[in-house]
Short mmCIF file of C-alpha atoms in Angstrom, two decimals:
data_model
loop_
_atom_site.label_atom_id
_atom_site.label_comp_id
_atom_site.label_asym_id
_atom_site.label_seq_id
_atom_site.Cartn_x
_atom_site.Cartn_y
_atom_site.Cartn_z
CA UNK C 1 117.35 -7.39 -39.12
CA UNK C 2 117.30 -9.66 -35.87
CA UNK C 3 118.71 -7.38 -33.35
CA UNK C 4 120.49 -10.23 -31.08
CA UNK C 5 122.12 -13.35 -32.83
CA UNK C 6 123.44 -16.03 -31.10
CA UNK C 7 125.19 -18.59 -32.77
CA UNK C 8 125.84 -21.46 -33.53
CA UNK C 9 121.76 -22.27 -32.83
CA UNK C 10 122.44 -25.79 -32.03
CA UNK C 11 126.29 -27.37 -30.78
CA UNK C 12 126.72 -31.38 -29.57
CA UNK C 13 129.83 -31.61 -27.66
CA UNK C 14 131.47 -34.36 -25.58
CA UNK C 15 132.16 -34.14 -22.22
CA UNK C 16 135.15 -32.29 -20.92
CA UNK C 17 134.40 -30.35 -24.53
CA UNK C 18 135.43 -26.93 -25.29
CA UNK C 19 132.58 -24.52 -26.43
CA UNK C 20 132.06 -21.43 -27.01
CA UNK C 21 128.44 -19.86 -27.71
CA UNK C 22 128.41 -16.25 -29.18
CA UNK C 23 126.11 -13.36 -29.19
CA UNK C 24 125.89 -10.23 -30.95
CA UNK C 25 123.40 -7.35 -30.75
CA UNK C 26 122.85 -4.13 -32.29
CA UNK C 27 120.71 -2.40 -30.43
CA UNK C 28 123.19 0.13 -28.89
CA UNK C 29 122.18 -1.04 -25.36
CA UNK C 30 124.70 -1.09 -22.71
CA UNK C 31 123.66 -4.41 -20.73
CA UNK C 32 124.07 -7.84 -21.99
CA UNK C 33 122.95 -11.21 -20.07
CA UNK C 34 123.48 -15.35 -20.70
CA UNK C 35 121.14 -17.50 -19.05
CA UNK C 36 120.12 -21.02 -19.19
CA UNK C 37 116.75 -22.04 -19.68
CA UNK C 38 115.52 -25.83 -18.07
CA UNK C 39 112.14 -27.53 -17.86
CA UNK C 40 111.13 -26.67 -14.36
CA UNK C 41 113.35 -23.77 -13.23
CA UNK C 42 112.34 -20.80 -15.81
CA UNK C 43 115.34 -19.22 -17.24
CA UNK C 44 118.32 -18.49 -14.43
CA UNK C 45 121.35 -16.04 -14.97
CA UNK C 46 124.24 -17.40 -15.94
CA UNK C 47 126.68 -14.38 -16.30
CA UNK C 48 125.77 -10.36 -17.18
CA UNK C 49 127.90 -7.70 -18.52
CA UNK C 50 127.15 -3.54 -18.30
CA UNK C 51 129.26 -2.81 -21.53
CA UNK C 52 132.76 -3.66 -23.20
CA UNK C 53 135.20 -4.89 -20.76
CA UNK C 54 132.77 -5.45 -17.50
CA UNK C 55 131.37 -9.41 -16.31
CA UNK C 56 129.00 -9.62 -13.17
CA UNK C 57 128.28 -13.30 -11.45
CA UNK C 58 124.61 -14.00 -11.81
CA UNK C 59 123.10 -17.33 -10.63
CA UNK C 60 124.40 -20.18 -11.58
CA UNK C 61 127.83 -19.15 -12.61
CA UNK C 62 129.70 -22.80 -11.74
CA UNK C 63 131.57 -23.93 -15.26
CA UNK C 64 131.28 -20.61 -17.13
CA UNK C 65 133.09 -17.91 -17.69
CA UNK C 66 132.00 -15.16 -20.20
CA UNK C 67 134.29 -12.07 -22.28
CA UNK C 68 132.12 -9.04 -23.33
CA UNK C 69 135.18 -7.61 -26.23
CA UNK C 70 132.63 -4.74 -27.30
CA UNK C 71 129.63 -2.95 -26.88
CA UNK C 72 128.22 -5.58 -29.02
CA UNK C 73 129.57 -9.05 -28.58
CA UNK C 74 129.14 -11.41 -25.38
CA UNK C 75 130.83 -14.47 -25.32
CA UNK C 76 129.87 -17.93 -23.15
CA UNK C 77 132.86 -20.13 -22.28
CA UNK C 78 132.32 -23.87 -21.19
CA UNK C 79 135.91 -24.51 -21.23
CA UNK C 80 135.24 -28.52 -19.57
CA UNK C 81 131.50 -29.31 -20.41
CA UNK C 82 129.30 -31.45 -18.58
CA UNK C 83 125.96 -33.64 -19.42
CA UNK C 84 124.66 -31.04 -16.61
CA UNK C 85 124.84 -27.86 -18.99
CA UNK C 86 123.35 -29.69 -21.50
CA UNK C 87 120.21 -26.78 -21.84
CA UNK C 88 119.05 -23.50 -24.06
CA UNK C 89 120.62 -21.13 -23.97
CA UNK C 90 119.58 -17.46 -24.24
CA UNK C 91 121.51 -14.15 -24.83
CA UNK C 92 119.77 -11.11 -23.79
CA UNK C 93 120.73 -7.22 -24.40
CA UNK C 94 118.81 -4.47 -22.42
CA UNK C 95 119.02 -0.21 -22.33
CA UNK C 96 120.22 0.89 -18.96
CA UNK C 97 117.64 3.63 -19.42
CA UNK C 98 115.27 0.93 -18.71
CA UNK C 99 117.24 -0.40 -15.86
CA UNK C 100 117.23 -3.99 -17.46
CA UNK C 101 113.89 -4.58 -17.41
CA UNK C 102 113.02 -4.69 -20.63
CA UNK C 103 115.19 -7.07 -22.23
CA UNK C 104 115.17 -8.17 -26.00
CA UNK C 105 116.62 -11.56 -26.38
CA UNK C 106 118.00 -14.06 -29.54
CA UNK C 107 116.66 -17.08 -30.74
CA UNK C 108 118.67 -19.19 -27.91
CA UNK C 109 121.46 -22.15 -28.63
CA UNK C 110 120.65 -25.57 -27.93
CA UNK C 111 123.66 -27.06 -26.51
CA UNK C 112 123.82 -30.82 -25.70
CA UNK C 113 127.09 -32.39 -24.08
CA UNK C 114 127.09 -36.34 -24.27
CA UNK L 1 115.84 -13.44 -0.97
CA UNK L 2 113.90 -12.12 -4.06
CA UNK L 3 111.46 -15.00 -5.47
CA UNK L 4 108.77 -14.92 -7.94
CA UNK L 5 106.04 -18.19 -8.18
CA UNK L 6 103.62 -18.52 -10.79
CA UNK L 7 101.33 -21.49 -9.13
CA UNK L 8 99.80 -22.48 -12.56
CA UNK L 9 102.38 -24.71 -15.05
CA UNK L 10 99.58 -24.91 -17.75
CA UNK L 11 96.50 -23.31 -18.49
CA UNK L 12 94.27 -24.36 -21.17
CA UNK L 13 91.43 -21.99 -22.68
CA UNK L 14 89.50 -21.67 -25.85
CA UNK L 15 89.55 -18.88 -27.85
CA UNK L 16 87.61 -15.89 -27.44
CA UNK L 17 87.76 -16.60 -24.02
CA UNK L 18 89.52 -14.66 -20.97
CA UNK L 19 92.74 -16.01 -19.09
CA UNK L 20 94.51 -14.93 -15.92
CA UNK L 21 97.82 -15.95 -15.41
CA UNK L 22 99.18 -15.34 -11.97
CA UNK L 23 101.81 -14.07 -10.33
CA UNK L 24 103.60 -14.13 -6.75
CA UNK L 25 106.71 -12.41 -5.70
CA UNK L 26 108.32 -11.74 -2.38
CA UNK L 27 110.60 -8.65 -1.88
CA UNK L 28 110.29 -6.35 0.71
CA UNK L 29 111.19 -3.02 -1.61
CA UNK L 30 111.15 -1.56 -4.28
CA UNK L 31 111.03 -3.75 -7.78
CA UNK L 32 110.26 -3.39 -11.35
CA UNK L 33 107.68 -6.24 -12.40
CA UNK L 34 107.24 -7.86 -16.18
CA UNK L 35 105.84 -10.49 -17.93
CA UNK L 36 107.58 -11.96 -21.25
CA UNK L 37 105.86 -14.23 -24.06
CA UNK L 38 107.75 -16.80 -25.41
CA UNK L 39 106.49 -19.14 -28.79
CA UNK L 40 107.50 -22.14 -29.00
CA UNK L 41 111.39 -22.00 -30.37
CA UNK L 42 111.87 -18.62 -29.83
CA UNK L 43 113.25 -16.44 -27.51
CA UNK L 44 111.58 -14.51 -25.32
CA UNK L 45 109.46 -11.10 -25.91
CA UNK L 46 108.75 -8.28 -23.46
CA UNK L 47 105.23 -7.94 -22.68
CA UNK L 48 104.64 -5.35 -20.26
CA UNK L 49 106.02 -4.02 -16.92
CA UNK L 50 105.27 -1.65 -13.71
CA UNK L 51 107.47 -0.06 -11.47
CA UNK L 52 105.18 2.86 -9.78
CA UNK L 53 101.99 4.99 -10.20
CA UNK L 54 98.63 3.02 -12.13
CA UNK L 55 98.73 -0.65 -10.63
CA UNK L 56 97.35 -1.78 -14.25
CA UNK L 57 99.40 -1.30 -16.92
CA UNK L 58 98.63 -2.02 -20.66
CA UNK L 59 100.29 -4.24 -22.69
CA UNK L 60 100.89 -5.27 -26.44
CA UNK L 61 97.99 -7.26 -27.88
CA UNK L 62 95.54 -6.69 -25.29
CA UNK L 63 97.55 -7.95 -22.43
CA UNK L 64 97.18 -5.91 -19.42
CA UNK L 65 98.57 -6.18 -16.43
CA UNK L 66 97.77 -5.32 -12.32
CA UNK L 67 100.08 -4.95 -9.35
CA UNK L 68 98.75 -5.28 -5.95
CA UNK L 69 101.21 -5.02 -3.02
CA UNK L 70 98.25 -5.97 -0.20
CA UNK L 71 98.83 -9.75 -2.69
CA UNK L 72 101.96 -9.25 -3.44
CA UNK L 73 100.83 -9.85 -6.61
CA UNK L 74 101.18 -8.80 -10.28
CA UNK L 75 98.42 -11.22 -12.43
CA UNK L 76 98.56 -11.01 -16.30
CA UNK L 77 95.06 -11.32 -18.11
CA UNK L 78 93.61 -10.91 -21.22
CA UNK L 79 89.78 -10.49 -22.32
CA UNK L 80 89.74 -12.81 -25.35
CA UNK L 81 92.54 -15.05 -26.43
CA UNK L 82 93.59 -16.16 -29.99
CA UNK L 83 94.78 -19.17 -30.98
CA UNK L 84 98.10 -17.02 -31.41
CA UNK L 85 98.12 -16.52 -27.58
CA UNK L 86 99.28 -20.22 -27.36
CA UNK L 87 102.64 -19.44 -25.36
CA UNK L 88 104.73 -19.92 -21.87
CA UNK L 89 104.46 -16.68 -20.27
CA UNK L 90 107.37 -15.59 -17.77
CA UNK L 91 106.73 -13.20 -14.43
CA UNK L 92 110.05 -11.36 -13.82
CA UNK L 93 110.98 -9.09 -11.03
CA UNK L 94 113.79 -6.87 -10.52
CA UNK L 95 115.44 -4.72 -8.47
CA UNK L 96 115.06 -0.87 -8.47
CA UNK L 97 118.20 0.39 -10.32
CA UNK L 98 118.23 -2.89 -12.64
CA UNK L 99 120.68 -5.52 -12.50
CA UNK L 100 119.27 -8.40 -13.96
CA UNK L 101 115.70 -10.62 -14.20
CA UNK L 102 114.68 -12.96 -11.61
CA UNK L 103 112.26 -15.16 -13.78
CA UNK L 104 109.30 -17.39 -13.00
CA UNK L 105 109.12 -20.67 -13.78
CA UNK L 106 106.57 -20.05 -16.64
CA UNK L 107 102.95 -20.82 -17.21
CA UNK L 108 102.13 -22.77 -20.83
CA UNK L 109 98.89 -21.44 -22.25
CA UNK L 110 97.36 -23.42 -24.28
CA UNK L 111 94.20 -22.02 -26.68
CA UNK L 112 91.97 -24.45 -28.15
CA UNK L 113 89.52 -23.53 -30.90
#
């Protein structure tokens, strides 16, 4: 009954690697994020989305691109990976009522890239 | 340039006893504040948040919460931990109108028993 999945939970890839992490949530809300999480910086925004169709630049957007298809599914793309995005990854989906404050996020993807 | 700090990386506490974790931020107008809990291997959970009106706000499982723009502040505390409590905890700020979370790098509580 999770209400964001993100899979797969754990991906090894090579470098210059194609990979795409996936996230799906049912909570209705309007407002999806990716970020990356890394010992020493918190979690930083990768790429956001306010609904089917729409992608907004967050932080650290160098090497990823994202696709929100529907309300519900957010897509990561690390179409040449580096060792550098080697990190966890978390998908996040918020209300707009709430103005993205509150934000209810999956159980992350590890991601390693050799 | 909209930056939270939270100056301690680990606290350690026993249980039954209180904890403060603080928090820093520098913005000049108008925010929404919030503090997520994340176990270890999950993702993170909303805790609490304040935007206007009472500067402490209540939070799930005793957490509460107090902003103080004199500080610049917004400190998480609890009266009496559990061994549960054992967590990083995550500041956040944001900007009026929502976009997305500028996160904290995270303070590890650790509760001993």
């Amino acid at each position: 009954e999770a209400a964001v999945t993100q899979s797969p939970r754990n991906k090894v890839t090579v470098t210059g690697g194609n990979v795409t992490l996936s996230c799906r949530q049912t909570n209705s809300h309007n407002y999806m994020y990716w970020y990356r999480q890394d010992t020493g910086h918190g979690l930083r925004l990768i790429h956001y989305s306010y609904g089917a169709g729409n992608l907004q630049i967050g932080d650290v957007p160098d090497g990823y691109k994202a696709t929100r298809t529907t309300q519900e599914d957010f897509f990561l793309l690390l179409e040449l990976a580096s060792p550098s995005q080697t990190s966890l990854y978390f998908c996040a989906s918020s209300d707009a009522a709430t103005g993205g404050v509150e934000q209810y996020f999956g159980p992350g993807t590890r991601l390693t890239v050799l | 340039t909209q930056t939270v700090s939270q100056s301690d990386a680990h606290v350690t506490v026993f249980e039954g006893d209180s904890v403060e974790l603080r928090c820093n931020y520098s913005y000049g107008g108008s925010i929404y504040l919030s503090w997520y809990i994340q176990h270890h291997g999950r993702g993170l959970q909303f805790l609490l948040k304040y935007y206007s009106g009472n500067p402490v706000v209540q939070g799930v499982n005793g957490f509460k919460a107090e902003f103080s723009k004199s500080d610049s502040s917004f400190h998480l505390r609890k009266a009496s931990v559990h061994w549960s409590d054992s967590a990083v905890y995550f500041c956040a700020v944001s900007y009026q109108g929502g976009r997305a979370l500028i996160f904290g790098t995270g303070t590890t509580v650790s509760v001993s028993p």
